[in-house]
Coordinates of C-alpha atoms in Angstrom, one line a residue:
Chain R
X1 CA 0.0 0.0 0.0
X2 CA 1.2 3.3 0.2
X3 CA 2.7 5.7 -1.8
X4 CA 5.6 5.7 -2.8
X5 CA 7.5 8.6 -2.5
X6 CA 9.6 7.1 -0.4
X7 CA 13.4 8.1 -0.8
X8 CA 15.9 6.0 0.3
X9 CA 19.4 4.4 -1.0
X10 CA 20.4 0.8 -1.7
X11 CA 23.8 0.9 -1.5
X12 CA 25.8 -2.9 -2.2
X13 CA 28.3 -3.7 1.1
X14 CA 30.6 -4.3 -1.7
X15 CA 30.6 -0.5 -3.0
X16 CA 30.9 0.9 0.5
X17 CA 33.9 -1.8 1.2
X18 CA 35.1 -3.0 -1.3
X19 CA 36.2 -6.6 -1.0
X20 CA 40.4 -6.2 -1.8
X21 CA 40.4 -2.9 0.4
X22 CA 38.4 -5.3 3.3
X23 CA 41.1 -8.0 2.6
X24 CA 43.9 -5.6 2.9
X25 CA 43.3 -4.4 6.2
X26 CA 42.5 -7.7 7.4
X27 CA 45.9 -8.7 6.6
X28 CA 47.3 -5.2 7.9
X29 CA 45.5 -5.7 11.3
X30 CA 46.5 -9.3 11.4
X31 CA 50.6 -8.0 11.0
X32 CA 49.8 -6.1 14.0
X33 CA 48.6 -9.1 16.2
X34 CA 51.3 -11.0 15.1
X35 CA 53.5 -7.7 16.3
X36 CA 52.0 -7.6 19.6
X37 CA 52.0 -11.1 20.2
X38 CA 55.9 -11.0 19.6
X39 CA 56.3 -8.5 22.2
X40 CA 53.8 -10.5 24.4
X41 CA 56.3 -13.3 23.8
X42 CA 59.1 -11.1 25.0
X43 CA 57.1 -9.6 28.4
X44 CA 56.1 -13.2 29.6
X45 CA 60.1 -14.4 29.0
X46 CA 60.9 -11.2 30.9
X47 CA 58.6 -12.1 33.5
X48 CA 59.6 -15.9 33.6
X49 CA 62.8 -15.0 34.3
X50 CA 62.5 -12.6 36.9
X51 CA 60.2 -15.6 38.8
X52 CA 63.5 -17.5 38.5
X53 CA 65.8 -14.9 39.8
X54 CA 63.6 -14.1 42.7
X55 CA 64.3 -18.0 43.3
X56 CA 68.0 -17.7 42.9
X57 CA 68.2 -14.6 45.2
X58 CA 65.8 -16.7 47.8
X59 CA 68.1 -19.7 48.0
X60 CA 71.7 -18.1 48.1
X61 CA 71.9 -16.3 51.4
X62 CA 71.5 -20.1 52.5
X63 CA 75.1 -20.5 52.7
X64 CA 78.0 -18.5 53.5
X65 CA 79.7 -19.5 50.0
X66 CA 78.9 -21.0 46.9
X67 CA 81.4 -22.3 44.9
X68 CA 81.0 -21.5 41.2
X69 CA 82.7 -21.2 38.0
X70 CA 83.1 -17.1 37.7
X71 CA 82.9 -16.2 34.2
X72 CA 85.8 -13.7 33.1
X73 CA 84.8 -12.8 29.6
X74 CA 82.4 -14.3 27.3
X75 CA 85.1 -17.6 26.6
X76 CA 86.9 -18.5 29.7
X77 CA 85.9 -19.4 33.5
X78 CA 87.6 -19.4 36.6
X79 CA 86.7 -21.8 39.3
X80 CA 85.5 -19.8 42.5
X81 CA 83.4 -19.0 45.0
X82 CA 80.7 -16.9 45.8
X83 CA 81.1 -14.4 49.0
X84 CA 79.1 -12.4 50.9
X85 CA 75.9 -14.3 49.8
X86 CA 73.1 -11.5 51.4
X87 CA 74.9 -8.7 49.4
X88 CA 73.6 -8.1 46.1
X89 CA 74.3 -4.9 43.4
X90 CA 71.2 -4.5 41.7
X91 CA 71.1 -2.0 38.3
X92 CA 68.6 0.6 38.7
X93 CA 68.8 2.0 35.7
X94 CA 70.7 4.9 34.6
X95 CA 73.9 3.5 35.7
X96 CA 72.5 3.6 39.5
X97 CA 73.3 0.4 41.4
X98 CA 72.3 -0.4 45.2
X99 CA 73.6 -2.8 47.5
X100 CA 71.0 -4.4 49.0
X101 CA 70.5 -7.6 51.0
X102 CA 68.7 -10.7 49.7
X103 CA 65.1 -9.7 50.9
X104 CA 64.9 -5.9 49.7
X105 CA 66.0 -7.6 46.5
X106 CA 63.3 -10.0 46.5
X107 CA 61.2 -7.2 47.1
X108 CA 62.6 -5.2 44.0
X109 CA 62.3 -7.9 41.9
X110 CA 58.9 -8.6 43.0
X111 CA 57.9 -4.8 41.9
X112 CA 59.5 -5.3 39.3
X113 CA 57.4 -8.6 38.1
X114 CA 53.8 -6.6 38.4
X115 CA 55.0 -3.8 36.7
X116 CA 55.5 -6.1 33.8
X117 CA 52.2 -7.9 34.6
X118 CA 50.5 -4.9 34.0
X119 CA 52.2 -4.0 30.8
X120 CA 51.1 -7.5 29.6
X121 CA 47.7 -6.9 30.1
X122 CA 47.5 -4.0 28.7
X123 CA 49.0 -5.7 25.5
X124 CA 46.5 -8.0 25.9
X125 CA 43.7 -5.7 25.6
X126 CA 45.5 -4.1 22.8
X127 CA 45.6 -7.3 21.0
X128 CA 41.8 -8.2 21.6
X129 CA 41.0 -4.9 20.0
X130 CA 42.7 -6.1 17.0
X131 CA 41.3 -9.3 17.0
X132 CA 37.9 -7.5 17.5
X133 CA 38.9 -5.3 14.3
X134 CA 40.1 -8.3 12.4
X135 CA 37.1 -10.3 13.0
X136 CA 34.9 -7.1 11.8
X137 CA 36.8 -7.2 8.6
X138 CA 36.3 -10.5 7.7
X139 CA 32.6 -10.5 8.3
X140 CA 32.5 -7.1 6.1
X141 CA 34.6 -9.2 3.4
X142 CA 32.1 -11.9 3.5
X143 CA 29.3 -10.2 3.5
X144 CA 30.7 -8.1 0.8
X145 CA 31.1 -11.3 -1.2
X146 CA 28.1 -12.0 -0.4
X147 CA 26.5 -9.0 -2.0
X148 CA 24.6 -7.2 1.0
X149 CA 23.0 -4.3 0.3
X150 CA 22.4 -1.9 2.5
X151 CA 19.4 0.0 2.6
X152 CA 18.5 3.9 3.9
X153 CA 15.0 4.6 3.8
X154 CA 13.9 8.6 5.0
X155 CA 10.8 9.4 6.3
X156 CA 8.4 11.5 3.8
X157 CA 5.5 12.3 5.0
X158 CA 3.7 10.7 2.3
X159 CA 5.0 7.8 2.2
X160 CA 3.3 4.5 3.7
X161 CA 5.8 2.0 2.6
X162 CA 6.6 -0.5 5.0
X163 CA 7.3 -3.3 2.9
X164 CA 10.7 -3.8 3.6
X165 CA 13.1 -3.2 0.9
X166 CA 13.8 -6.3 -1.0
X167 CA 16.1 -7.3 -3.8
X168 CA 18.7 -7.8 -1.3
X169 CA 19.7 -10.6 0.5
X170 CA 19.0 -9.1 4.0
X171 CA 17.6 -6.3 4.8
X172 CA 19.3 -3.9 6.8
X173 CA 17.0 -1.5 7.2
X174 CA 16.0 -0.7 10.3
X175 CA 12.6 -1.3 12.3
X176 CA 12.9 2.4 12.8
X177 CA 13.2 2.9 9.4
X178 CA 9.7 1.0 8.4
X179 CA 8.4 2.7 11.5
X180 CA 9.2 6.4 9.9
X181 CA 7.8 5.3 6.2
X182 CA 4.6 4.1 8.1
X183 CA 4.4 7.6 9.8
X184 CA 3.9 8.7 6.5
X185 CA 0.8 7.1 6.0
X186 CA -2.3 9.6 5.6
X187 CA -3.8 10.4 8.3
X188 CA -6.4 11.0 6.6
X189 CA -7.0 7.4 5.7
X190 CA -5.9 6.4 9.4
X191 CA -8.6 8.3 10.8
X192 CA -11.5 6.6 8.6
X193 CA -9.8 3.0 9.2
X194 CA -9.8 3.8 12.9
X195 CA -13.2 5.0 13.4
X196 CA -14.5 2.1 11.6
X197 CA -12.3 -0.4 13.7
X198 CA -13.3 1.5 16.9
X199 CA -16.9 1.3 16.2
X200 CA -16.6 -2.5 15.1
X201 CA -14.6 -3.1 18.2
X202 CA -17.1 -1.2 20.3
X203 CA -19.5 -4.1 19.2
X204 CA -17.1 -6.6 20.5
X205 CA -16.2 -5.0 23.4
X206 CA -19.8 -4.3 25.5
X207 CA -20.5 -8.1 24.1
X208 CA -17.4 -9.3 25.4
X209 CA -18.2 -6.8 28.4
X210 CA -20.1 -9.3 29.9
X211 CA -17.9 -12.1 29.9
X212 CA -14.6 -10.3 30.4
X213 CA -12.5 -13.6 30.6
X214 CA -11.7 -16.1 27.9
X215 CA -12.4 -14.3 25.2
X216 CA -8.6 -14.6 23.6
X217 CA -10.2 -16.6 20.7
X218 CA -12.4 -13.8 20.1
X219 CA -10.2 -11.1 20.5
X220 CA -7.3 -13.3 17.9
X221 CA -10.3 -13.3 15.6
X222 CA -11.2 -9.7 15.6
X223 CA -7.9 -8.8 15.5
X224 CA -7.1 -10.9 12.7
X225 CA -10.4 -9.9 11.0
X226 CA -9.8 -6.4 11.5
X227 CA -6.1 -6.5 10.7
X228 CA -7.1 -7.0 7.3
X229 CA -7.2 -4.5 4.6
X230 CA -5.6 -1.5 6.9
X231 CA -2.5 -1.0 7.5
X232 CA -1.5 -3.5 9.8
X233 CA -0.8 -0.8 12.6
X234 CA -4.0 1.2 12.0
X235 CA -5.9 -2.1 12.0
X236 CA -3.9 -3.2 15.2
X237 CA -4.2 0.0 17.3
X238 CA -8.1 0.4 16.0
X239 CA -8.6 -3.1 17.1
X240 CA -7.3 -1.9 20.0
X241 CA -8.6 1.1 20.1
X242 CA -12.1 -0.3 19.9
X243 CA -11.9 -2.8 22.1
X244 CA -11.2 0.0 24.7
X245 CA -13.5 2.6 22.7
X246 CA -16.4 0.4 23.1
X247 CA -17.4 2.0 26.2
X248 CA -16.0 5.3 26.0
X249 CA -16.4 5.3 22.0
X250 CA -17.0 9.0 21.9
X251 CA -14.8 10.1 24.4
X252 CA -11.7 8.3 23.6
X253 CA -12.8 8.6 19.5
X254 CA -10.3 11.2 19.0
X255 CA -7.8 9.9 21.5
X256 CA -7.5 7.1 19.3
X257 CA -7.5 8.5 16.9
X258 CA -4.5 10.8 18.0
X259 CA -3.1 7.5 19.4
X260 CA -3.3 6.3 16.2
X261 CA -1.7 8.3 14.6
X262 CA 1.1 8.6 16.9
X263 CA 1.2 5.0 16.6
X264 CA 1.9 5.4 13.0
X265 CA 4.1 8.0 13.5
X266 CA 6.2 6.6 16.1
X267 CA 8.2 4.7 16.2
X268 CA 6.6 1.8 17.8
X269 CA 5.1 0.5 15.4
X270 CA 5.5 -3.2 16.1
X271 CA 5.2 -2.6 19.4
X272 CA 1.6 -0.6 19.4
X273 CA 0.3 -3.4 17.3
X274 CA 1.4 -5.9 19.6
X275 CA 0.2 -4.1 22.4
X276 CA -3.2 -3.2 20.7
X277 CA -3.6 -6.8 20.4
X278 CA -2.8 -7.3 23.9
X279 CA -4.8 -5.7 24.9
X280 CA -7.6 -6.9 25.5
X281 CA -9.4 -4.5 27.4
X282 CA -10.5 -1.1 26.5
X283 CA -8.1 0.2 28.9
X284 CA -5.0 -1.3 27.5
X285 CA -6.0 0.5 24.7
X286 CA -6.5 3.5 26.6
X287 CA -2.8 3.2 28.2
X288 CA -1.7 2.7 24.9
X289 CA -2.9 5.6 23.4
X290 CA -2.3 7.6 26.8
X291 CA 1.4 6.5 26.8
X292 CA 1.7 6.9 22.8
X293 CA 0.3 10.6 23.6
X294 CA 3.1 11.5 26.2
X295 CA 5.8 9.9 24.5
X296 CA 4.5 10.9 20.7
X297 CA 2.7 13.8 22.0
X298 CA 4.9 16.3 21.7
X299 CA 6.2 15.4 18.3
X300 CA 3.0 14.2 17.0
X301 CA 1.2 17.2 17.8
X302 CA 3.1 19.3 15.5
X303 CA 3.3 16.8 12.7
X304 CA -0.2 15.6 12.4
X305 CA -2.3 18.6 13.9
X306 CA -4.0 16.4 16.4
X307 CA -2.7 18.9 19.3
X308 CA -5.6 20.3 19.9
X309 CA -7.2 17.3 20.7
X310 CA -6.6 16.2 23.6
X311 CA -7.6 19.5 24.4
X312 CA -11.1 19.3 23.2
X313 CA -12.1 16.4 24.1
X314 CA -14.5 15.8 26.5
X315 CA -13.6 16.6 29.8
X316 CA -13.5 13.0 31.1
X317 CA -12.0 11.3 28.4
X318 CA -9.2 14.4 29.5
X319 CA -9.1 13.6 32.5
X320 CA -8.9 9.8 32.2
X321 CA -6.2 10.2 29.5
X322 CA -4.2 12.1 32.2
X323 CA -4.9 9.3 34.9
X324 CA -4.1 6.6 32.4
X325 CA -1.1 8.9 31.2
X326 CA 0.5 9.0 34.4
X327 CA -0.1 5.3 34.6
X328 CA 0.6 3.6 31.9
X329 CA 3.5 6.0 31.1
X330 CA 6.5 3.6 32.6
X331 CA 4.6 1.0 31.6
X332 CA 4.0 1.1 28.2
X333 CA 8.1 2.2 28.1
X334 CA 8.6 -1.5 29.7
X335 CA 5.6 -2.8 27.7
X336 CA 7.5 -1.7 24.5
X337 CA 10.2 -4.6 25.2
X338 CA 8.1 -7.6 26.3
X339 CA 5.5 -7.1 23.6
X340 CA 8.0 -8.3 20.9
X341 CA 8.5 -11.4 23.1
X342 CA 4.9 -11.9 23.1
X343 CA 3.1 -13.3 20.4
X344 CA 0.6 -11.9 18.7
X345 CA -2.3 -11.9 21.0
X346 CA -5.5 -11.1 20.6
X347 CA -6.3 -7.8 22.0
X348 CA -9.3 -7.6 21.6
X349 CA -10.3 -10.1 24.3
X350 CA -10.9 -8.9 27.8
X351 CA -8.9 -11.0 29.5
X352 CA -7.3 -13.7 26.7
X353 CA -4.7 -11.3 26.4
X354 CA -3.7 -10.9 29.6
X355 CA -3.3 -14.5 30.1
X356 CA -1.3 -15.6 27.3
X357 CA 0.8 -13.0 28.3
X358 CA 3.8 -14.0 31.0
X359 CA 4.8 -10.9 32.1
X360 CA 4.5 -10.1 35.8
X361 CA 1.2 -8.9 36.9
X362 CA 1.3 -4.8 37.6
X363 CA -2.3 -4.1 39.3
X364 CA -2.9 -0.1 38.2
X365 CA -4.3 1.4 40.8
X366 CA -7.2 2.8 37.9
X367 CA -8.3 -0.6 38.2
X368 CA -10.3 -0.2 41.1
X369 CA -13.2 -1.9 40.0
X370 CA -12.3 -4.9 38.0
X371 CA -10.6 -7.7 40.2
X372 CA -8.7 -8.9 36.9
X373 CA -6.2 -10.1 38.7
X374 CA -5.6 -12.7 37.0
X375 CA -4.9 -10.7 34.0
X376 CA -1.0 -9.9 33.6
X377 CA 0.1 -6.7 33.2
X378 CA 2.9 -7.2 31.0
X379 CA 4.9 -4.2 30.4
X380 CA 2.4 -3.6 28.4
X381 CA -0.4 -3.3 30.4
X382 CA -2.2 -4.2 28.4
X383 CA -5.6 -6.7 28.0
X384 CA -5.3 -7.3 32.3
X385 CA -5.7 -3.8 32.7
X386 CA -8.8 -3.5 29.7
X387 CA -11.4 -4.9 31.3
X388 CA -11.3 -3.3 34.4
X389 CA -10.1 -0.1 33.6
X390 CA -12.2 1.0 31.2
X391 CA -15.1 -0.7 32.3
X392 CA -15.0 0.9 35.7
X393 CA -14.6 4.4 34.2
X394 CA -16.7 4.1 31.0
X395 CA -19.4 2.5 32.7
X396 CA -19.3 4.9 35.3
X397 CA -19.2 7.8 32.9
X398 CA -21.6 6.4 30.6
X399 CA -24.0 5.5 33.2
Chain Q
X1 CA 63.7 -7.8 -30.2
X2 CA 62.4 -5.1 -28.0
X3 CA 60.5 -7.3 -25.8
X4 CA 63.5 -10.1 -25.8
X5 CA 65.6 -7.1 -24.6
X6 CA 63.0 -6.0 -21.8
X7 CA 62.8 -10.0 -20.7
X8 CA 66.4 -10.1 -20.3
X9 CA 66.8 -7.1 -18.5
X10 CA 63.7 -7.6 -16.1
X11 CA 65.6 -11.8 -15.9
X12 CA 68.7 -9.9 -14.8
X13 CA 67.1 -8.0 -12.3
X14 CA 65.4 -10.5 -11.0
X15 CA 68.8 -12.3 -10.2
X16 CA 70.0 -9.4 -8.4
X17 CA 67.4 -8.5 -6.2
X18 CA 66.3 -12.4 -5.1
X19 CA 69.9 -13.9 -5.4
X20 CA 72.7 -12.0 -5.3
X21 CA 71.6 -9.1 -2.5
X22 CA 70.1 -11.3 -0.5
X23 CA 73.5 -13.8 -0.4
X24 CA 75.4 -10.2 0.0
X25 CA 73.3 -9.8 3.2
X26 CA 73.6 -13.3 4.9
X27 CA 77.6 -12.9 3.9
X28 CA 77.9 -9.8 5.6
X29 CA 76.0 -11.3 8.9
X30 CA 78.3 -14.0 8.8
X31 CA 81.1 -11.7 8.5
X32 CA 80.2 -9.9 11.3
X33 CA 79.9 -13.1 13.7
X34 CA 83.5 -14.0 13.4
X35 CA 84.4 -10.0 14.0
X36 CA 82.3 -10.1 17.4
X37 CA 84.0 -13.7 18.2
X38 CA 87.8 -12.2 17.5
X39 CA 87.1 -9.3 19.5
X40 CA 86.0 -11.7 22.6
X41 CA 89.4 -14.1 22.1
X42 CA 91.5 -10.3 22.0
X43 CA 89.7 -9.2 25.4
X44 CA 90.9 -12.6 26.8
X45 CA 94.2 -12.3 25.4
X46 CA 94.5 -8.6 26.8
X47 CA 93.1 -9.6 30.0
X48 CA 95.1 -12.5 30.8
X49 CA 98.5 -10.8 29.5
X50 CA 97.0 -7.7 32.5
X51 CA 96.8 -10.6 34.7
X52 CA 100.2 -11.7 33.8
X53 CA 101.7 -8.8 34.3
X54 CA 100.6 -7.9 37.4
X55 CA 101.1 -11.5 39.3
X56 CA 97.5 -11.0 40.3
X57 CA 96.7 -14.5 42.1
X58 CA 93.3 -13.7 43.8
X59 CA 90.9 -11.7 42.2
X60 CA 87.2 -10.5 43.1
X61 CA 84.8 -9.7 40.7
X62 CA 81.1 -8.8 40.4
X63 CA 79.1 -12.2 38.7
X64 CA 75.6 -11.4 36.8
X65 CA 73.5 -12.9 38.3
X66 CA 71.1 -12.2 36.0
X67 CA 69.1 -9.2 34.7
X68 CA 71.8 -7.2 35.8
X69 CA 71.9 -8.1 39.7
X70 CA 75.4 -9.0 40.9
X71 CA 76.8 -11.1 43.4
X72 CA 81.0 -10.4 44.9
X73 CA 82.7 -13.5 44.1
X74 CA 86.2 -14.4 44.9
X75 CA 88.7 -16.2 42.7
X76 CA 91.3 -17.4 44.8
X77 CA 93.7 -18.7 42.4
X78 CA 93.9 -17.9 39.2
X79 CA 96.6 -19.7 37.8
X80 CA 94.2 -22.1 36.6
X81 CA 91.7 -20.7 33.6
X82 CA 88.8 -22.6 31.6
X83 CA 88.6 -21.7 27.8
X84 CA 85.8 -22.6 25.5
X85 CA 87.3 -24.4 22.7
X86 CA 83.9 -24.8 21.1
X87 CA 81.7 -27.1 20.7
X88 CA 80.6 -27.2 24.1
X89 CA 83.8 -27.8 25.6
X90 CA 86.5 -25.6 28.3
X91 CA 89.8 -26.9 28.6
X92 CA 91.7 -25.8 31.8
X93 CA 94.8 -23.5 31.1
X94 CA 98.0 -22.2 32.2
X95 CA 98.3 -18.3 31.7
X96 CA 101.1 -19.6 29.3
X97 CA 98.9 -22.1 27.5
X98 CA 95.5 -20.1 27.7
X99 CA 97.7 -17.6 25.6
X100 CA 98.9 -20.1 22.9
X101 CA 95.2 -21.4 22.4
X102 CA 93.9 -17.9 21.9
X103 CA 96.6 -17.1 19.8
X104 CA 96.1 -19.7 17.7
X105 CA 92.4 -19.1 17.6
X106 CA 92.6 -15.6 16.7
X107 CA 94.4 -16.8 13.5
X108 CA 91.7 -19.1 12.6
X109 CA 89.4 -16.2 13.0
X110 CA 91.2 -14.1 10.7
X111 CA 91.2 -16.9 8.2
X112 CA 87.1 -17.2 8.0
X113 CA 87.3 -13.6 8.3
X114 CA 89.4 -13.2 5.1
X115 CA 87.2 -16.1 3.5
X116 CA 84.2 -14.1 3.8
X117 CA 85.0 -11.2 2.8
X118 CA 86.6 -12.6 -0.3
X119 CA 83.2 -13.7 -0.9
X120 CA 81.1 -10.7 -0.3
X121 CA 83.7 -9.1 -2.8
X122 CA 82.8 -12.0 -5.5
X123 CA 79.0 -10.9 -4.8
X124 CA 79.5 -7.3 -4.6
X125 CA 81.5 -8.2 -8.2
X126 CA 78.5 -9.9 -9.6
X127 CA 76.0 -7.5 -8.7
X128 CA 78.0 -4.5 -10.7
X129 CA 78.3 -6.6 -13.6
X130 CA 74.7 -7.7 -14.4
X131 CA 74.1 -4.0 -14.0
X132 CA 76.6 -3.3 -16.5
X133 CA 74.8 -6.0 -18.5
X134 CA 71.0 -4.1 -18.0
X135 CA 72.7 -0.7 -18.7
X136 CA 74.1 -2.1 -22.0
X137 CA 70.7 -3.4 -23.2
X138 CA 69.6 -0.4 -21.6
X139 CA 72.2 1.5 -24.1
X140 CA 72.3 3.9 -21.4
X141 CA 75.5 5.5 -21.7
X142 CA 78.2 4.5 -18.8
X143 CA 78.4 6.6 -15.7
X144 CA 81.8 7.3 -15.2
X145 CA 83.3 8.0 -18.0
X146 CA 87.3 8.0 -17.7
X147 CA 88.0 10.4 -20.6
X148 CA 89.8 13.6 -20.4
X149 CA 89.5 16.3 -22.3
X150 CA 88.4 15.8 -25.7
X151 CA 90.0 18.5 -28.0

């Protein structure tokens, strides 16, 4: 669907890197390791042999003379014996010796040790950043052989594509970026797809009002049935939507359809329609379109016009979008990760919803009236939270 | 013809750079081993000739003990001296004797030393030639040219 004024690039892996350059500085990086790892070779000798001279220095002082063959040169000995066994010379550095007896030399060399301990590890995490590097290029090699394309798609306001980009062998585009193409949709269009879904949800909502649990098969139904033709996220969120707008049709008409349209515009787009279908009560819906209005709010406002809403809407549907705002605000930010783990749940059920899902259980403190406790509140908040909440508020404002 | 000429001269090239510099190299290494190994057998000689002349009999040096910490040692006679004859063997010396053997050593040094560098001559030889031989197929005219004046 959609138009298709999207504008985007499909730019081959192999143009961006191409595949001799990748192998190039795969072997370049690879030199390096082997570099470091010489010098790693070095420390650790370094570091084996002070171990041994800390040994030596250890053992001598145990007699009062060793006797030893005393180079003189680099080609002759002289058989003799080693004196004054707790006095050593030790090099400094800088020509700077110190006489020092056995244990202050242990204690040099034992200073000595860490400080080369430490220089190994940091070699160590030199190298693993190479590796890291190395590994990076030969996945970007592959993949270049491979022919990846990578894919940029920019938001246009008219633009409703979501279909992800084919023709290349993964796509790379971004949820974020289908999620921006899918703001583009119409409004226009959003708004009559959601007040038909809201009203035909309505319907299923005060007959499922009765018999607020086990309805997930109906709500999977309706939400498949109404997921059809729409866009899958107006479909969703006015499944949704009119699950929750059943009783509060007219006062949360417009919040829907602002939620709706924030729903398209944001960025949650996967995770709205999951949660629409979640939920299964009206108030999921509500929260949803309550915590798509804070978080989308501000942006949305500007971009599709729908400020003033909120604004004009009846006074209680205001003031239960503020309650449910406040509410469902962290929540639907936590709901946003669990949804994806969900599956696709029916959301229009009262309670089905909030069964299948696994999430812990958050009681909103809106949901005075229903006793859905055996509804989950997954992050989302969704379905548990539906039939009690709106039904206690709608009902009490409708009647 | 032209292209003959360029195989040739690229064929020459070739042998200098993967043959003949390369062998120049490893000769001069070599070259440079024996040097190191004549200067340790003249340190001896010097030393032991100090030794000598002084009648030292008891000497007390400073041993390595490794990565540079040292340890007073005491050579109470030093009449007696071990030299490395090679192959993992010392002999025990006289002064008097130690001297002979390095003596004679140092000339066997000087011998390899003179072999080698007879060698690295022969290379250095080669080399100039096949690049006489490019720069004649070359027909680049000779560098050096020995003429005087030409009137």
């Amino acid at each position: 669907m959609g138009k298709s004024e999207v504008k985007g690039t499909v730019t081959s892996l192999s143009s961006m890197f191409p595949a001799e350059e990748v192998q190039k500085a795969a072997k370049m990086v690879e030199e390096k390791l082997s570099e470091k790892q010489n010098e790693m070779n070095q420390l650790k000798e370094f570091i084996a042999n002070n171990t041994s001279l800390i040994n030596l220095v250890q053992k001598l002082p145990d007699e009062l003379h060793h006797d030893i063959m005393v180079p003189f040169g680099k080609a002759a000995f002289f058989p003799g014996r080693l004196i004054h066994t707790n006095e050593f010379l030790v090099l400094l550095g800088e020509s700077y010796y110190t006489e020092r007896t056995a244990k202050q030399t242990v204690e040099i060399l034992k200073r000595r040790g860490k400080s080369l301990e430490s220089k190994v590890d940091a070699l160590k995490a030199v190298m693993q950043d190479l590796k890291a590097e190395a590994s990076f290029f030969d996945s970007t090699a592959s993949e270049a052989a491979e022919g990846l394309v990578e894919i940029r798609e920019y938001e246009e306001d008219n633009s409703t594509e979501r279909a992800s980009q084919s023709g290349s062998l993964e796509l790379e585009t971004p949820s974020v970026a289908e999620a921006d193409n899918k703001m583009g949709a119409s409004e226009d269009d959003e708004y009559a797809r959601i007040m038909s879904r809201l009203e035909e949800l309505e319907k299923e909502e005060l007959a499922a009002e009765d018999n607020e649990e086990n309805l997930e098969d109906e709500d999977e139904d309706a939400n498949a049935v109404e997921s059809d033709g729409n866009e899958d996220e107006l479909t969703k969120a006015a499944e949704g939507d009119g699950d929750e707008d059943e009783l509060t049709k007219a006062a949360f008409h417009r919040k829907k359809d602002e939620c709706y349209s924030y729903l398209d515009h944001g960025q949650r787009y996967s995770e709205s329609r999951k949660q629409l279908q979640q939920f299964n009560g009206k108030e999921p819906i509500e929260e949803m379109s309550n915590k798509y209005k804070h978080q989308d709010l501000t942006k949305q406002f500007a971009s599709t016009g729908l400020t003033e809403e909120p604004v004009t809407k009846g006074e209680i549907s205001h003031g239960q979008i503020i309650q449910q705002d406040t509410q469902t605000l962290s929540p639907s930010i936590n709901a946003f990760a669990p949804f994806e783990k969900k599956s696709v749940q029916t959301s229009k059920s009262e309670f089905d919803s909030s069964k299948a899902f696994t999430g812990s259980i958050v009681e909103h403190t809106q949901n005075l009236d229903k006793s859905s406790v055996g509804t989950n509140m997954t992050s989302l908040q969704s379905s548990g939270s539906q039939p009690w909440k709106p039904v206690s508020r709608f009902k009490m404002q409708r009647k | 013809m032209d292209s003959l000429r360029q195989e040739k001269i690229q064929k020459f090239e070739e042998f200098v750079d993967r043959r003949l510099k390369p062998d120049l190299v490893h000769a001069i290494v070599e070259r440079d081993k024996i040097f190191d190994q004549q200067k340790i057998f003249s340190d001896l000689r010097k030393n032991i000739e100090n030794l000598e002349k002084n009648s030292v009999t008891s000497l007390r040096t400073l041993v390595n003990l490794g990565s540079e910490v040292y340890m007073q040692a005491e050579v109470p006679d030093t009449q007696r001296i071990f030299v490395d004859v090679g192959l993992g063997f010392h002999v025990e010396f006289t002064w008097s004797e130690a001297l002979k053997f390095i003596s004679l050593r140092e000339e066997k040094l000087e011998r390899q030393i003179e072999e080698y560098t007879r060698l690295i001559a022969s290379i250095k030889a080669q080399i100039k030639l096949v690049c006489e031989g490019i720069r004649e197929l070359l027909q680049i005219p000779e560098e050096k040219t020995v003429e005087g004046r030409v009137f």
